[in-house]
GROMACS .gro file of C-alpha atoms in nm:
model
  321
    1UNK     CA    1   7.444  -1.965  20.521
    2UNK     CA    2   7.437  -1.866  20.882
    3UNK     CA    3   7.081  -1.764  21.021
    4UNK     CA    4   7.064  -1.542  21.351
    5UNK     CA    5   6.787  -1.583  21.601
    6UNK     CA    6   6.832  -1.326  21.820
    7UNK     CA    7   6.528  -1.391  22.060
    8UNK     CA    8   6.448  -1.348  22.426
    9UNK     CA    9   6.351  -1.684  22.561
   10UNK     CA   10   6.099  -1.557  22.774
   11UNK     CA   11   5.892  -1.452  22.481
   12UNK     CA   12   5.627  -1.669  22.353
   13UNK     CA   13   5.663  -1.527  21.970
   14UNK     CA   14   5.992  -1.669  21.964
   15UNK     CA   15   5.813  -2.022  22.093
   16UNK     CA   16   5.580  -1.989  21.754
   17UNK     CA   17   5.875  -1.837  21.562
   18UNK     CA   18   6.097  -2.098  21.607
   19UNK     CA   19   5.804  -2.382  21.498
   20UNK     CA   20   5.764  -2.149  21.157
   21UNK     CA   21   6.144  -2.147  21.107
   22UNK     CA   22   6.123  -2.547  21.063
   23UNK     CA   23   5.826  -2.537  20.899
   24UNK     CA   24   6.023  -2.293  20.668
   25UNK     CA   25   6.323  -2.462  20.639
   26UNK     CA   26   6.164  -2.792  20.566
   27UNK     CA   27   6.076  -2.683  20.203
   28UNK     CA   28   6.393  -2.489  20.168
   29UNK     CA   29   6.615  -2.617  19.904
   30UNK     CA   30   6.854  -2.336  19.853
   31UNK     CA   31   7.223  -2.353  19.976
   32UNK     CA   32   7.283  -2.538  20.384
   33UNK     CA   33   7.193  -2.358  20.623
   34UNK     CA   34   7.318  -2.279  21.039
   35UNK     CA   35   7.043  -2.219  21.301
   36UNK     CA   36   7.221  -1.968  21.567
   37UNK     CA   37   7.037  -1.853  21.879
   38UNK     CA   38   7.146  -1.519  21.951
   39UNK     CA   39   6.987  -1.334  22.293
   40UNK     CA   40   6.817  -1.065  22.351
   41UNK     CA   41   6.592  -0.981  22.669
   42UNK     CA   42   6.252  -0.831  22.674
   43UNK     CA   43   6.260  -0.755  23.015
   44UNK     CA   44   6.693  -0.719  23.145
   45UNK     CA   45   6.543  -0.551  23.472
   46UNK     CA   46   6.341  -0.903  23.570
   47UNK     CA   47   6.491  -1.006  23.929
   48UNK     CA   48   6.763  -1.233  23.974
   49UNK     CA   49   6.520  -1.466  24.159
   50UNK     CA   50   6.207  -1.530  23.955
   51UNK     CA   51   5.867  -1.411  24.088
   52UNK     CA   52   5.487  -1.518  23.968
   53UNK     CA   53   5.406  -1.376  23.622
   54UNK     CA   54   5.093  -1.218  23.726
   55UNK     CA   55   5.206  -1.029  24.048
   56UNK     CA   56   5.450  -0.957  23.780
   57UNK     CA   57   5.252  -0.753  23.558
   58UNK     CA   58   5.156  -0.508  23.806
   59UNK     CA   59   5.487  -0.361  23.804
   60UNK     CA   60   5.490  -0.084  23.580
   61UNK     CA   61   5.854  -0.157  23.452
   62UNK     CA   62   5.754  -0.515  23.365
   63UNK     CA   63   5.454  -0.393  23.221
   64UNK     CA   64   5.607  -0.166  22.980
   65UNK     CA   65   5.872  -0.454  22.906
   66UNK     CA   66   5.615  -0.650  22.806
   67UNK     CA   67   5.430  -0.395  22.572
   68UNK     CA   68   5.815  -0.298  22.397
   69UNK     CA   69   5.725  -0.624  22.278
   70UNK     CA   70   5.399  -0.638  22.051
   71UNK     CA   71   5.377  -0.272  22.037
   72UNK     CA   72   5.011  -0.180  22.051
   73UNK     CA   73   4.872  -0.414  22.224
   74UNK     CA   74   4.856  -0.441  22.623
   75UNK     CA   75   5.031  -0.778  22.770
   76UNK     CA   76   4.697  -0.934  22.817
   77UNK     CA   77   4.606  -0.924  22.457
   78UNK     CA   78   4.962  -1.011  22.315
   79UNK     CA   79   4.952  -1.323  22.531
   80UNK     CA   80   4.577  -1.402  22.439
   81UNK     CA   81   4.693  -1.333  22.081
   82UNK     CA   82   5.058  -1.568  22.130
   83UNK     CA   83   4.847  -1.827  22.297
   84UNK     CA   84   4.622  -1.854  22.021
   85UNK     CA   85   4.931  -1.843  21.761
   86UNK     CA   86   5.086  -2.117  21.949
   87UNK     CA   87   4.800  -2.348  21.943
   88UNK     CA   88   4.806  -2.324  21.549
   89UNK     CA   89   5.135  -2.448  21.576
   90UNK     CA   90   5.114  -2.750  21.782
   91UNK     CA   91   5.270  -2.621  22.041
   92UNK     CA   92   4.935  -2.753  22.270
   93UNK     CA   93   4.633  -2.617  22.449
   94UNK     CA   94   4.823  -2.559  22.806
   95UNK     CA   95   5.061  -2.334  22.671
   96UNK     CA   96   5.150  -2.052  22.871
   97UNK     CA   97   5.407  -1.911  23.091
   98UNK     CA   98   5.380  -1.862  23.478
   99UNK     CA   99   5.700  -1.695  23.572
  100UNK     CA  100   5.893  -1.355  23.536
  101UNK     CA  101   6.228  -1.499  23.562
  102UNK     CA  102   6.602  -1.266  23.462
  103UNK     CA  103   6.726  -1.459  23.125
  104UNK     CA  104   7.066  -1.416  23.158
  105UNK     CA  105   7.197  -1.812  23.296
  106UNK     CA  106   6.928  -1.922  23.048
  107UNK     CA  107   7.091  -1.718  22.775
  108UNK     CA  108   7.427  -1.848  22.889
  109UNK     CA  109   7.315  -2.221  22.845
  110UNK     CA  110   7.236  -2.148  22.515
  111UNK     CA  111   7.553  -1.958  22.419
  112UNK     CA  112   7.768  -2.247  22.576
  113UNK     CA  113   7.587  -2.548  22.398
  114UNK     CA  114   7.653  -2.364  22.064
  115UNK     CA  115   8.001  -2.351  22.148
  116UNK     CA  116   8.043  -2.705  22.250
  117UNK     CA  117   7.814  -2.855  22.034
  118UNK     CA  118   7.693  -2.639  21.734
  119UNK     CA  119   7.363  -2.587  21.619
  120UNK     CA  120   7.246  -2.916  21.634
  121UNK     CA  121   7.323  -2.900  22.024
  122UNK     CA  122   7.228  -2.599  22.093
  123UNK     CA  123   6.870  -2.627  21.897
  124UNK     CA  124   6.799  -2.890  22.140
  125UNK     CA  125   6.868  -2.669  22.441
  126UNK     CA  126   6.657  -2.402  22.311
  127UNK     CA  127   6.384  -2.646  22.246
  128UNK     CA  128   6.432  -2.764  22.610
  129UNK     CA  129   6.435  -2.387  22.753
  130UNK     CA  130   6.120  -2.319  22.556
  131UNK     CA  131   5.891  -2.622  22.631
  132UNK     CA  132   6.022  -2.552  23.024
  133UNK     CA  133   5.884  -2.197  23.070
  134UNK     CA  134   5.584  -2.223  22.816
  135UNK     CA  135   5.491  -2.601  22.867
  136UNK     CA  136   5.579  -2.707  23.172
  137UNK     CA  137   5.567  -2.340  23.309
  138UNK     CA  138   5.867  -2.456  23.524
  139UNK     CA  139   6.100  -2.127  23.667
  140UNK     CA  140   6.351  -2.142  23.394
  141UNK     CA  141   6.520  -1.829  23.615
  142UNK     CA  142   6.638  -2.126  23.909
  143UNK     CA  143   6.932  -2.235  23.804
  144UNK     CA  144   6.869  -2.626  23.934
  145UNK     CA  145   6.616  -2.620  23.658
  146UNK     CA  146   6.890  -2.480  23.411
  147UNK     CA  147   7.135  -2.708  23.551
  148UNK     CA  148   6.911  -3.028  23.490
  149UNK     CA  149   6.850  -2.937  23.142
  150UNK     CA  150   7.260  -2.907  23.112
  151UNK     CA  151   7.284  -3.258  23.278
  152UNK     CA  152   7.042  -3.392  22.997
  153UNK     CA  153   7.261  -3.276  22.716
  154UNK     CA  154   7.607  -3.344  22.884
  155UNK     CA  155   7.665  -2.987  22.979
  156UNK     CA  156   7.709  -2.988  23.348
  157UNK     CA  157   8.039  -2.937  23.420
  158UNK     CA  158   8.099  -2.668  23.162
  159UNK     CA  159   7.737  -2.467  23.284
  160UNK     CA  160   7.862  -2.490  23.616
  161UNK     CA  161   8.203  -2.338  23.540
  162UNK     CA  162   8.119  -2.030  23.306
  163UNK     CA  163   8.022  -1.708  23.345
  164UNK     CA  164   7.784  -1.484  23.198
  165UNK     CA  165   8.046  -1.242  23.002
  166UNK     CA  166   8.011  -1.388  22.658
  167UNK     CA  167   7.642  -1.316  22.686
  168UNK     CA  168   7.679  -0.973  22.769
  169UNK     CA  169   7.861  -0.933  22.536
  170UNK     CA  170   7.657  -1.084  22.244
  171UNK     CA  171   7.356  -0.934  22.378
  172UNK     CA  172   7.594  -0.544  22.312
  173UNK     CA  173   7.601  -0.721  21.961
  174UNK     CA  174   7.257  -0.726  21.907
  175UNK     CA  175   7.231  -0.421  22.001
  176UNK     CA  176   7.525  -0.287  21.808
  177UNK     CA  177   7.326  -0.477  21.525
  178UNK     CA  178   6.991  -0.266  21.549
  179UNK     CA  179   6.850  -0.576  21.711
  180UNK     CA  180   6.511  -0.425  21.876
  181UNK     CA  181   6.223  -0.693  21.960
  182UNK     CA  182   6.194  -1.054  21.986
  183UNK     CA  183   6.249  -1.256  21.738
  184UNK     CA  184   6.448  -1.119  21.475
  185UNK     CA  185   6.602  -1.319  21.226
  186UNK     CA  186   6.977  -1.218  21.068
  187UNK     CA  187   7.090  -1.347  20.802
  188UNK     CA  188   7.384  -1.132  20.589
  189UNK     CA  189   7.266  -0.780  20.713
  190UNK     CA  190   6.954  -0.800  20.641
  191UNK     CA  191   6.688  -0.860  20.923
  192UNK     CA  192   6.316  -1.017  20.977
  193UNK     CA  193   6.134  -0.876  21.293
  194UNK     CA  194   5.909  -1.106  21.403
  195UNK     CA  195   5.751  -1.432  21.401
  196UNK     CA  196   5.664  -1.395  21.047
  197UNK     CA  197   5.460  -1.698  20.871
  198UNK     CA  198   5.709  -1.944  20.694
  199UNK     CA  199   5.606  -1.808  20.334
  200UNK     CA  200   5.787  -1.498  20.415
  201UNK     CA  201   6.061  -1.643  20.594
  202UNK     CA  202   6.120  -1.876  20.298
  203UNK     CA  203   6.102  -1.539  20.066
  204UNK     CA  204   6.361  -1.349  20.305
  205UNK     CA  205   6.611  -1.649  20.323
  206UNK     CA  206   6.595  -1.636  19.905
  207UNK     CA  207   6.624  -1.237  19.947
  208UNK     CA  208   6.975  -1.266  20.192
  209UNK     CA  209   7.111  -1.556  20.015
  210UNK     CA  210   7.149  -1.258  19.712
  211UNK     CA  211   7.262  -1.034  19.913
  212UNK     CA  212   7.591  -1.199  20.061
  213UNK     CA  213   7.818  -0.903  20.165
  214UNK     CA  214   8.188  -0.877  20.135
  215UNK     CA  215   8.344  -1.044  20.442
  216UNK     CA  216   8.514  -0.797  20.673
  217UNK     CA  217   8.793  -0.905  20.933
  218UNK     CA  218   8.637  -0.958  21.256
  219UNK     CA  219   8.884  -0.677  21.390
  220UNK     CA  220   8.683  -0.440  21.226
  221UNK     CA  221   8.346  -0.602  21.259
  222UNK     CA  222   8.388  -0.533  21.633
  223UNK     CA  223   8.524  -0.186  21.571
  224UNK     CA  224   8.213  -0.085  21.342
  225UNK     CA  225   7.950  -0.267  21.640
  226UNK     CA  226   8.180  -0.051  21.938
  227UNK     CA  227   8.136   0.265  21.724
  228UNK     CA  228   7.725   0.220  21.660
  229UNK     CA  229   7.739   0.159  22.030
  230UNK     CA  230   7.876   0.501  22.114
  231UNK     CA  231   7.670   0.634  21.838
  232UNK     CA  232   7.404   0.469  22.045
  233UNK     CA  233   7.504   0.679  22.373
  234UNK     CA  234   7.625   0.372  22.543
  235UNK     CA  235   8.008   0.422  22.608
  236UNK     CA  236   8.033   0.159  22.844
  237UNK     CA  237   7.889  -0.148  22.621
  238UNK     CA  238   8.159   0.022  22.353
  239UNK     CA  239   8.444  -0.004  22.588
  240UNK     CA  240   8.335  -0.384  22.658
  241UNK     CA  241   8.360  -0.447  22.275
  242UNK     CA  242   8.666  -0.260  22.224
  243UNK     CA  243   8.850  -0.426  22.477
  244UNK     CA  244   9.004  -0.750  22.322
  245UNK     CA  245   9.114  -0.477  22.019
  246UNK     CA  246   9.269  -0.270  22.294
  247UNK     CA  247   9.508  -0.567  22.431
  248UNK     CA  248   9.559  -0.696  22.024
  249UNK     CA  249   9.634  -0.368  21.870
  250UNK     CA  250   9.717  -0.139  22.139
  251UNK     CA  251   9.908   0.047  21.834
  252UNK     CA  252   9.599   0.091  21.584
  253UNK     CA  253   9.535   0.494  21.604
  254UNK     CA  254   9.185   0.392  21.505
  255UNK     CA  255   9.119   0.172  21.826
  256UNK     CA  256   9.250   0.435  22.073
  257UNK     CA  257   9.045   0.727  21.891
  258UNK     CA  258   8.719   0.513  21.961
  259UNK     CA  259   8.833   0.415  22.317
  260UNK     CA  260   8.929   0.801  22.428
  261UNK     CA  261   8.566   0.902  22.318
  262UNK     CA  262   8.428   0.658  22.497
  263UNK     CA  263   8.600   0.736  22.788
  264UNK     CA  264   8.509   1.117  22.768
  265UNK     CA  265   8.135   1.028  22.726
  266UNK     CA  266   8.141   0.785  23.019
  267UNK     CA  267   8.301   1.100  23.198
  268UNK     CA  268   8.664   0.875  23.310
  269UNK     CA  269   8.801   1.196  23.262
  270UNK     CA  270   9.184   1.084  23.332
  271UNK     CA  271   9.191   0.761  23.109
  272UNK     CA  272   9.054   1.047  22.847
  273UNK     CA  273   9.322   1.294  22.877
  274UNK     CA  274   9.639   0.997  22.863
  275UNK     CA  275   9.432   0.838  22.606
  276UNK     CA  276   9.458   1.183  22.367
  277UNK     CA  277   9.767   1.363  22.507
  278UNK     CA  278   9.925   1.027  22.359
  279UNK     CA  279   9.724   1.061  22.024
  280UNK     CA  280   9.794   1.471  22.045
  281UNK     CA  281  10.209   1.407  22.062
  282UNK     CA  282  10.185   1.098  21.747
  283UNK     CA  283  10.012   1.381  21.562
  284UNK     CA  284  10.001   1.762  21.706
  285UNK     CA  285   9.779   1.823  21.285
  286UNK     CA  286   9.498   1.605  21.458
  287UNK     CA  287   9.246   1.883  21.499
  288UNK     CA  288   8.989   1.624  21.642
  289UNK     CA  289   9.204   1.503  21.877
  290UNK     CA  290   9.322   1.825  21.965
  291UNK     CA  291   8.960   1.924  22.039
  292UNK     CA  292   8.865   1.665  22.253
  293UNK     CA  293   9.178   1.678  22.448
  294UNK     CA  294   9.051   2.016  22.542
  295UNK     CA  295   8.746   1.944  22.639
  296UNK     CA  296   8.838   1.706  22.806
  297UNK     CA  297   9.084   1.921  23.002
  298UNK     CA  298   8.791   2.209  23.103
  299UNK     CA  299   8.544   1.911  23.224
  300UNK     CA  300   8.853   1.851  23.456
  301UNK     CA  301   8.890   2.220  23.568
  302UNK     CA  302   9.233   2.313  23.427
  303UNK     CA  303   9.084   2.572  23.164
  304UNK     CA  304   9.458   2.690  23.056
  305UNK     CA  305   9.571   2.387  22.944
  306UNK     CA  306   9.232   2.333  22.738
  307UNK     CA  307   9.226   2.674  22.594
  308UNK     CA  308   9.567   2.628  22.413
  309UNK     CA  309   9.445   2.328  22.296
  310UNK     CA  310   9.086   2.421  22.196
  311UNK     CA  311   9.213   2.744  22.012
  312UNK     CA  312   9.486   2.572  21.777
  313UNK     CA  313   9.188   2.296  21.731
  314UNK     CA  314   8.980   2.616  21.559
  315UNK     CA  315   9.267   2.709  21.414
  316UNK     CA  316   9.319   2.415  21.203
  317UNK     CA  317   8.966   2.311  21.141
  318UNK     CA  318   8.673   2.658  21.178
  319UNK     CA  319   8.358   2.467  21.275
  320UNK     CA  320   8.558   2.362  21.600
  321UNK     CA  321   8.551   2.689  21.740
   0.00000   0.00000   0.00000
């Protein structure tokens, strides 16, 4: 059974979740289990080069970033309240992060030592990331601190060659997912927000393991995640998912639907129109299609063209007109 942490590293709950995970899975005796880091960021707008965590908190963006994450209480009190959490877990009495550092290259050390070593590997690069920022309150944004952790677990040539796409794109996941805060744990649909004590991760891990759903293709896993995207109002993270389906089945009608309303919500107007004057000729019945083409054409100025299209569109289905 594969379990999902998707968790911002930056956040000190997922520090104290990750110690009541073990202490969870330590009594669990249920089928084997996978520990899988997923990422998510509290704070995406954090700059590029890391700045002091308390001139930080000033800035009203950070500020709210920080608050998205223990709604209700102010940063001061959710980090008075994780410090205190963290010392209950052993995690020790100078706990405590300095630095408002962008995630992203830490994110991507994580994804690669999952793909080069597994969970094992990757558990220990997490662990390293973790004790870095909170411990050692080290700048876990500069990448000569990323890189040395890399070096430590034989990672330094592959760090140094990749680039941050996969994350991106697992971080669209996430969100495709209904991921929302830091840490939230996955497992077969069903999710745990929160750094929840291990009692009730023990009784959600029984509660999923019941609950196994019927394995889709991963065609139209990434299909369903690009559509909740759009559904989402982000076009743009549903064209990145849709891409690798739109170079593998160029031909599904399905695919090319999804891609052309993408387009027309991100406003590329002219990929719209070829997308569904193709889909329009395979089948002239397609009042949706149809529709869309149209408006598509009067965004673009040419109102004849879209008023043929728009009428027959009412024509064939009433609530389009």
């Amino acid at each position: 059974m594969m379990i999902e942490i998707w968790a911002d590293v930056v956040c000190g709950w997922a520090h104290i979740g990750k110690r009541r995970m073990e202490k969870a899975l330590a009594s669990w005796d249920g089928e084997p289990v996978e520990v899988v880091w997923r990422p998510f960021q509290i704070d995406p707008a954090a700059p590029v080069h890391s700045e002091p965590l308390e001139q930080a908190l000033r800035d009203p963006i950070a500020d709210g970033a920080l608050r998205a994450c223990v709604p209700g209480l102010s940063p001061a009190e959710s980090r008075a309240r994780a410090a205190e959490a963290a010392s209950e877990e052993g995690l020790g009495p100078q706990w405590g992060a300095e630095w408002r550092p962008n995630t992203l290259q830490a994110h991507r050390l994580i994804a690669l030592a999952y793909d080069k070593g597994g969970a094992e590997l990757q558990g220990r690069v997490v662990e390293r990331v973790l004790n870095a920022h909170f411990v050692q309150v080290r700048d876990i944004g500069d990448p000569a601190v990323l890189s040395e952790i890399a070096a430590e677990e034989g990672l330094a040539g592959e760090f140094a060659g990749t680039g941050p796409d996969a994350v991106r794109e697992l971080l669209l996941t996430g969100k495709a997912k209904g991921v929302r805060t830091s840490p939230t744990i996955v497992v077969n649909d069903l999710a745990l927000e929160g750094a929840q004590p291990p009692e009730t991760i023990r009784e959600f891990l029984e509660d999923a393991r019941r609950h196994a759903p019927r394995r889709l293709p991963s065609e139209v896993v990434r299909l369903r995640h690009a559509e909740s995207l759009l559904d989402q109002r982000d076009p743009l993270g549903a064209l990145t998912l849709l891409r690798p389906l739109l170079d593998e089945h160029a031909g599904d009608r399905g695919v090319r639907m999804l891609a052309a309303r993408a387009y027309f919500a991100s406003a590329q107007l002219n990929r719209a129109r070829t997308a569904l004057e193709s889909l329009v000729a395979e089948s002239p019945d397609d009042s949706y299609a149809r529709h869309l083409l149209g408006r598509t054409l009067q965004r673009q100025g040419r109102h004849e063209e879209a008023a043929s299209h728009l009428t027959l569109a009412a024509a064939m289905t009433p609530d389009y007109a």
